[in-house]
CSV table of C-alpha atoms and ligand atoms in Angstrom, one decimal:
chain,number,residue,atom,x,y,z
R,1,MET,CA,85.5,102.3,123.4
R,2,SER,CA,86.4,101.1,127.2
R,3,GLU,CA,84.9,103.0,130.1
R,4,PRO,CA,87.5,104.5,132.3
R,5,LYS,CA,88.2,102.4,135.6
R,6,ALA,CA,88.2,105.5,137.9
R,7,GLU,CA,85.2,107.6,139.4
R,8,ASN,CA,84.8,111.1,139.8
R,9,ILE,CA,87.1,112.2,136.6
R,10,VAL,CA,85.5,115.0,134.7
R,11,TRP,CA,87.0,115.7,131.1
R,12,HIS,CA,88.4,119.3,130.9
R,13,GLN,CA,87.9,121.0,127.4
R,14,GLY,CA,91.0,123.0,126.3
R,15,GLU,CA,90.5,126.4,124.5
R,16,LEU,CA,91.5,125.5,121.2
R,17,ALA,CA,89.1,123.6,118.8
R,18,HIS,CA,91.1,120.7,117.0
R,19,ALA,CA,90.3,123.0,113.7
R,20,GLU,CA,91.4,125.9,115.5
R,21,ARG,CA,94.7,124.4,116.4
R,22,CYS,CA,95.6,122.9,113.1
R,23,ARG,CA,94.7,126.7,111.1
R,24,LEU,CA,96.9,128.1,113.6
R,25,LEU,CA,99.5,125.3,113.2
R,26,ASN,CA,99.2,125.1,109.5
R,27,ALA,CA,99.2,121.3,109.9
R,28,ARG,CA,96.2,118.7,109.5
R,29,GLY,CA,96.3,116.1,111.7
R,30,CYS,CA,95.2,112.3,110.7
R,31,THR,CA,96.0,108.9,111.4
R,32,LEU,CA,97.1,106.6,108.4
R,33,TRP,CA,96.8,103.1,110.0
R,34,PHE,CA,99.2,100.5,108.4
R,35,THR,CA,98.0,96.8,108.8
R,36,GLY,CA,99.6,94.0,107.0
R,37,LEU,CA,101.2,90.6,107.7
R,38,SER,CA,104.5,90.7,109.2
R,39,GLY,CA,107.4,91.2,106.6
R,40,SER,CA,104.3,92.6,104.4
R,41,GLY,CA,106.4,96.0,103.9
R,42,LYS,CA,104.4,98.3,106.6
R,43,SER,CA,108.0,99.4,108.6
R,44,THR,CA,109.7,100.0,105.4
R,45,ILE,CA,107.0,102.0,103.5
R,46,ALA,CA,106.0,103.9,106.9
R,47,SER,CA,109.6,105.0,107.8
R,48,ALA,CA,109.9,106.1,103.8
R,49,LEU,CA,106.8,108.1,104.2
R,50,GLU,CA,107.5,110.0,107.8
R,51,ALA,CA,111.0,110.7,106.2
R,52,GLU,CA,109.5,112.5,103.0
R,53,LEU,CA,107.0,114.2,105.0
R,54,VAL,CA,109.0,115.4,107.6
R,55,ARG,CA,111.5,116.6,104.8
R,56,ARG,CA,109.0,118.8,103.3
R,57,GLY,CA,108.0,120.3,106.8
R,58,VAL,CA,105.0,118.5,107.1
R,59,PHE,CA,104.5,117.5,110.8
R,60,ALA,CA,104.7,113.3,110.7
R,61,TYR,CA,105.6,110.8,113.5
R,62,ARG,CA,105.7,107.0,113.0
R,63,LEU,CA,104.7,104.8,115.6
R,64,ASP,CA,106.1,101.2,115.1
R,65,GLY,CA,104.8,97.8,116.4
R,66,ASP,CA,108.0,96.4,117.5
R,67,ASN,CA,109.4,99.5,118.9
R,68,VAL,CA,106.1,101.0,120.8
R,69,ARG,CA,106.5,96.9,122.2
R,70,HIS,CA,109.9,98.0,123.8
R,71,GLY,CA,108.3,101.3,125.8
R,72,LEU,CA,104.6,102.0,126.2
R,73,ASN,CA,103.4,98.1,125.7
R,74,ALA,CA,106.4,96.3,126.9
R,75,ASN,CA,104.1,94.7,129.0
R,76,LEU,CA,102.1,92.9,126.6
R,77,GLY,CA,102.9,89.5,124.5
R,78,PHE,CA,100.9,88.4,121.7
R,79,SER,CA,97.9,86.5,122.7
R,80,ALA,CA,94.6,87.8,121.5
R,81,GLY,CA,93.6,89.8,124.6
R,82,ASP,CA,97.1,91.5,124.4
R,83,ARG,CA,97.3,92.1,121.1
R,84,GLU,CA,93.7,93.7,121.6
R,85,GLU,CA,95.1,96.0,124.1
R,86,ASN,CA,98.3,96.7,122.5
R,87,ILE,CA,96.0,98.1,119.3
R,88,ARG,CA,93.6,100.0,122.0
R,89,ARG,CA,96.7,101.7,123.4
R,90,ILE,CA,98.2,102.5,120.0
R,91,GLY,CA,94.8,103.9,118.5
R,92,GLU,CA,94.8,106.0,121.6
R,93,VAL,CA,97.9,107.4,121.0
R,94,ALA,CA,97.6,108.0,117.5
R,95,LYS,CA,94.2,109.8,118.3
R,96,LEU,CA,96.3,112.2,120.5
R,97,PHE,CA,98.9,112.8,117.8
R,98,ALA,CA,96.2,113.2,115.1
R,99,ASP,CA,94.1,115.7,117.4
R,100,ALA,CA,97.7,117.9,118.0
R,101,GLY,CA,97.8,118.0,114.2
R,102,VAL,CA,100.3,115.4,113.3
R,103,ILE,CA,100.0,112.4,110.6
R,104,ALA,CA,100.5,109.8,112.6
R,105,ILE,CA,101.6,106.7,110.6
R,106,THR,CA,101.0,103.4,112.7
R,107,SER,CA,102.6,100.3,111.4
R,108,PHE,CA,101.4,97.2,113.4
R,109,ILE,CA,100.1,93.9,112.1
R,110,SER,CA,96.8,94.8,113.9
R,111,PRO,CA,95.4,91.4,112.7
R,112,TYR,CA,91.8,91.7,113.9
R,113,ARG,CA,88.9,93.7,112.2
R,114,ALA,CA,86.9,94.5,115.1
R,115,ASP,CA,90.3,96.0,116.6
R,116,ARG,CA,90.9,97.9,113.8
R,117,ALA,CA,87.1,99.0,113.6
R,118,LYS,CA,87.2,100.0,117.4
R,119,VAL,CA,90.2,102.7,116.6
R,120,ARG,CA,88.4,104.0,113.6
R,121,ALA,CA,85.3,104.2,115.2
R,122,LEU,CA,87.4,106.0,118.3
R,123,HIS,CA,88.8,108.7,115.5
R,124,GLU,CA,85.2,109.1,114.1
R,125,ALA,CA,84.0,109.7,117.4
R,126,ALA,CA,86.6,112.4,117.8
R,127,GLY,CA,85.9,113.8,114.5
R,128,LEU,CA,89.2,112.8,113.3
R,129,PRO,CA,90.0,111.5,110.1
R,130,PHE,CA,91.4,107.8,110.1
R,131,LEU,CA,92.9,105.9,106.7
R,132,GLU,CA,93.4,102.3,106.7
R,133,VAL,CA,96.5,101.4,104.4
R,134,PHE,CA,96.4,97.7,103.6
R,135,VAL,CA,99.7,96.5,103.0
R,136,ASN,CA,98.7,93.7,100.8
R,137,THR,CA,101.5,91.3,100.1
R,138,PRO,CA,100.9,87.3,99.6
R,139,ILE,CA,102.2,85.2,102.6
R,140,GLU,CA,104.6,83.3,100.4
R,141,VAL,CA,106.1,87.0,99.3
R,142,CYS,CA,106.3,87.6,103.1
R,143,GLU,CA,107.9,84.6,103.9
R,144,ALA,CA,110.6,84.3,101.3
R,145,ARG,CA,111.3,87.8,102.5
R,146,ASP,CA,111.4,87.1,106.1
R,147,PRO,CA,113.1,90.3,107.1
R,148,LYS,CA,113.4,89.2,110.9
R,149,GLY,CA,113.8,85.3,110.2
R,150,LEU,CA,110.6,84.9,112.3
R,151,TYR,CA,108.6,82.8,109.5
R,152,LYS,CA,111.5,80.5,109.8
R,153,LYS,CA,110.7,80.2,113.3
R,154,ALA,CA,107.4,80.0,113.2
R,155,ARG,CA,107.6,77.0,111.0
R,156,ALA,CA,110.0,75.5,113.3
R,157,GLY,CA,107.6,75.8,115.9
R,158,GLU,CA,109.5,78.0,117.9
R,159,ILE,CA,107.0,80.7,117.5
R,160,LYS,CA,103.5,80.4,118.6
R,161,GLY,CA,100.6,82.2,117.6
R,162,PHE,CA,102.2,83.7,114.6
R,163,THR,CA,100.0,86.0,112.4
R,164,GLY,CA,99.2,83.9,109.1
R,165,ILE,CA,100.6,80.7,110.3
R,166,ASP,CA,98.8,79.5,113.4
R,167,ASP,CA,97.0,83.0,114.2
R,168,PRO,CA,94.4,84.7,111.7
R,169,TYR,CA,95.1,87.6,109.7
R,170,GLU,CA,91.5,89.3,108.8
R,171,ALA,CA,92.5,91.5,106.0
R,172,PRO,CA,90.5,94.4,105.5
R,173,GLU,CA,87.1,94.5,103.4
R,174,SER,CA,87.5,98.7,102.4
R,175,PRO,CA,91.0,100.2,103.1
R,176,GLU,CA,91.1,103.9,102.1
R,177,ILE,CA,94.2,102.8,100.2
R,178,GLU,CA,95.8,99.6,99.2
R,179,LEU,CA,99.6,98.9,98.5
R,180,LEU,CA,100.6,96.1,96.4
R,181,THR,CA,104.2,95.7,97.4
R,182,ALA,CA,104.9,92.2,95.1
R,183,GLU,CA,103.9,94.2,92.3
R,184,LYS,CA,105.2,98.1,93.3
R,185,SER,CA,108.7,99.4,94.8
R,186,VAL,CA,108.9,101.1,98.0
R,187,GLU,CA,109.8,104.3,96.4
R,188,ALA,CA,106.1,103.7,94.5
R,189,SER,CA,104.2,102.8,97.5
R,190,VAL,CA,105.1,106.3,99.4
R,191,ALA,CA,104.6,108.1,95.9
R,192,ARG,CA,100.7,106.7,95.9
R,193,LEU,CA,100.8,107.6,99.8
R,194,LEU,CA,102.0,111.3,99.1
R,195,GLY,CA,99.7,111.6,96.3
R,196,SER,CA,96.4,110.4,98.3
R,197,LEU,CA,97.2,112.7,101.4
R,198,ALA,CA,98.0,116.0,98.5
R,199,ASP,CA,94.6,115.0,97.1
R,200,ALA,CA,92.8,114.7,100.3
R,201,GLY,CA,94.7,118.3,101.6
R,202,TYR,CA,96.7,116.7,104.3
R,203,LEU,CA,100.3,118.3,102.8
R,204,ILE,CA,99.4,121.8,104.2
R,205,GLY,CA,102.6,122.4,106.2
R,206,GLU,CA,104.5,122.0,102.7
A,301,ADP,P1,106.6,94.8,108.0
A,301,ADP,O1,106.9,96.0,109.0
A,301,ADP,O2,105.3,94.7,107.6
A,301,ADP,O3,106.8,93.6,109.4
A,301,ADP,P2,109.3,95.1,107.3
A,301,ADP,O4,109.2,96.9,106.4
A,301,ADP,O5,110.0,95.1,108.6
A,301,ADP,O6,107.5,94.7,106.9
A,301,ADP,O7,109.9,94.2,106.1
A,301,ADP,C1,109.7,94.2,104.8
A,301,ADP,C2,110.9,93.6,104.1
A,301,ADP,O8,110.5,93.6,102.7
A,301,ADP,C3,112.2,94.5,104.1
A,301,ADP,O9,112.9,93.8,104.3
A,301,ADP,C4,112.1,95.5,102.9
A,301,ADP,O10,113.2,96.2,102.4
A,301,ADP,C5,111.4,94.6,101.9
A,301,ADP,N1,110.6,95.1,100.6
A,301,ADP,C6,111.1,94.1,99.0
A,301,ADP,N2,110.2,94.7,98.5
A,301,ADP,C7,109.4,95.8,99.2
A,301,ADP,C8,108.4,96.6,98.7
A,301,ADP,N3,108.3,96.7,97.2
A,301,ADP,N4,107.7,97.3,99.4
A,301,ADP,C9,108.0,97.5,101.0
A,301,ADP,N5,108.8,96.2,101.3
A,301,ADP,C10,109.8,95.6,100.4
């Protein structure tokens, strides 16, 4: 966790503790952190899950990698330092959503294990649940899908530092949930996630 740059700032404790807020709102916040290669299916599954949760009356909100890079993180590129800052910021935002009682669903490649560990630690320090969802799709499958044509560009040398081609992807060692999209449909992955959320008691708004 980074230390604030500013001095003379003091944390202001609100009147509501997290548990009390969730009880009053009949909600239960957590962060579902999707990680996986480009084209692995993070955005597709995350948005299908978000829609299904909201249809069921569960507070859920998706933070998408490319979308966030259009706004909050518009000043960041894909260098190792910028990737780290990208994940740090989104980790902080996801934590705020989870604290507010929302199921925050993030879909970022988030290729580096250390960065994901920092976001997990941030949540744990705040007593907020963090579930890592590994969208485990072989690179050959991602490359064959190539929904945005990015692998083609990376192979042609038009994109430098592309995860899985000339920048590493460090797979999670013990994710809470693993989705094998080369074998399971989007619907099956969403059903699996809903089952895990229900089992862990997160679907109380339903
Ligand atoms: P990411 O967000 O990980 O970069 P996307 O969701 O943008 O990936 O793209 C994944 C692509 O793979 C989409 O075009 C999606 O329709 C396709 N796809 C095919 N089969 C699956 C599956 N079983 N699960 C998820 N996505 C799939």
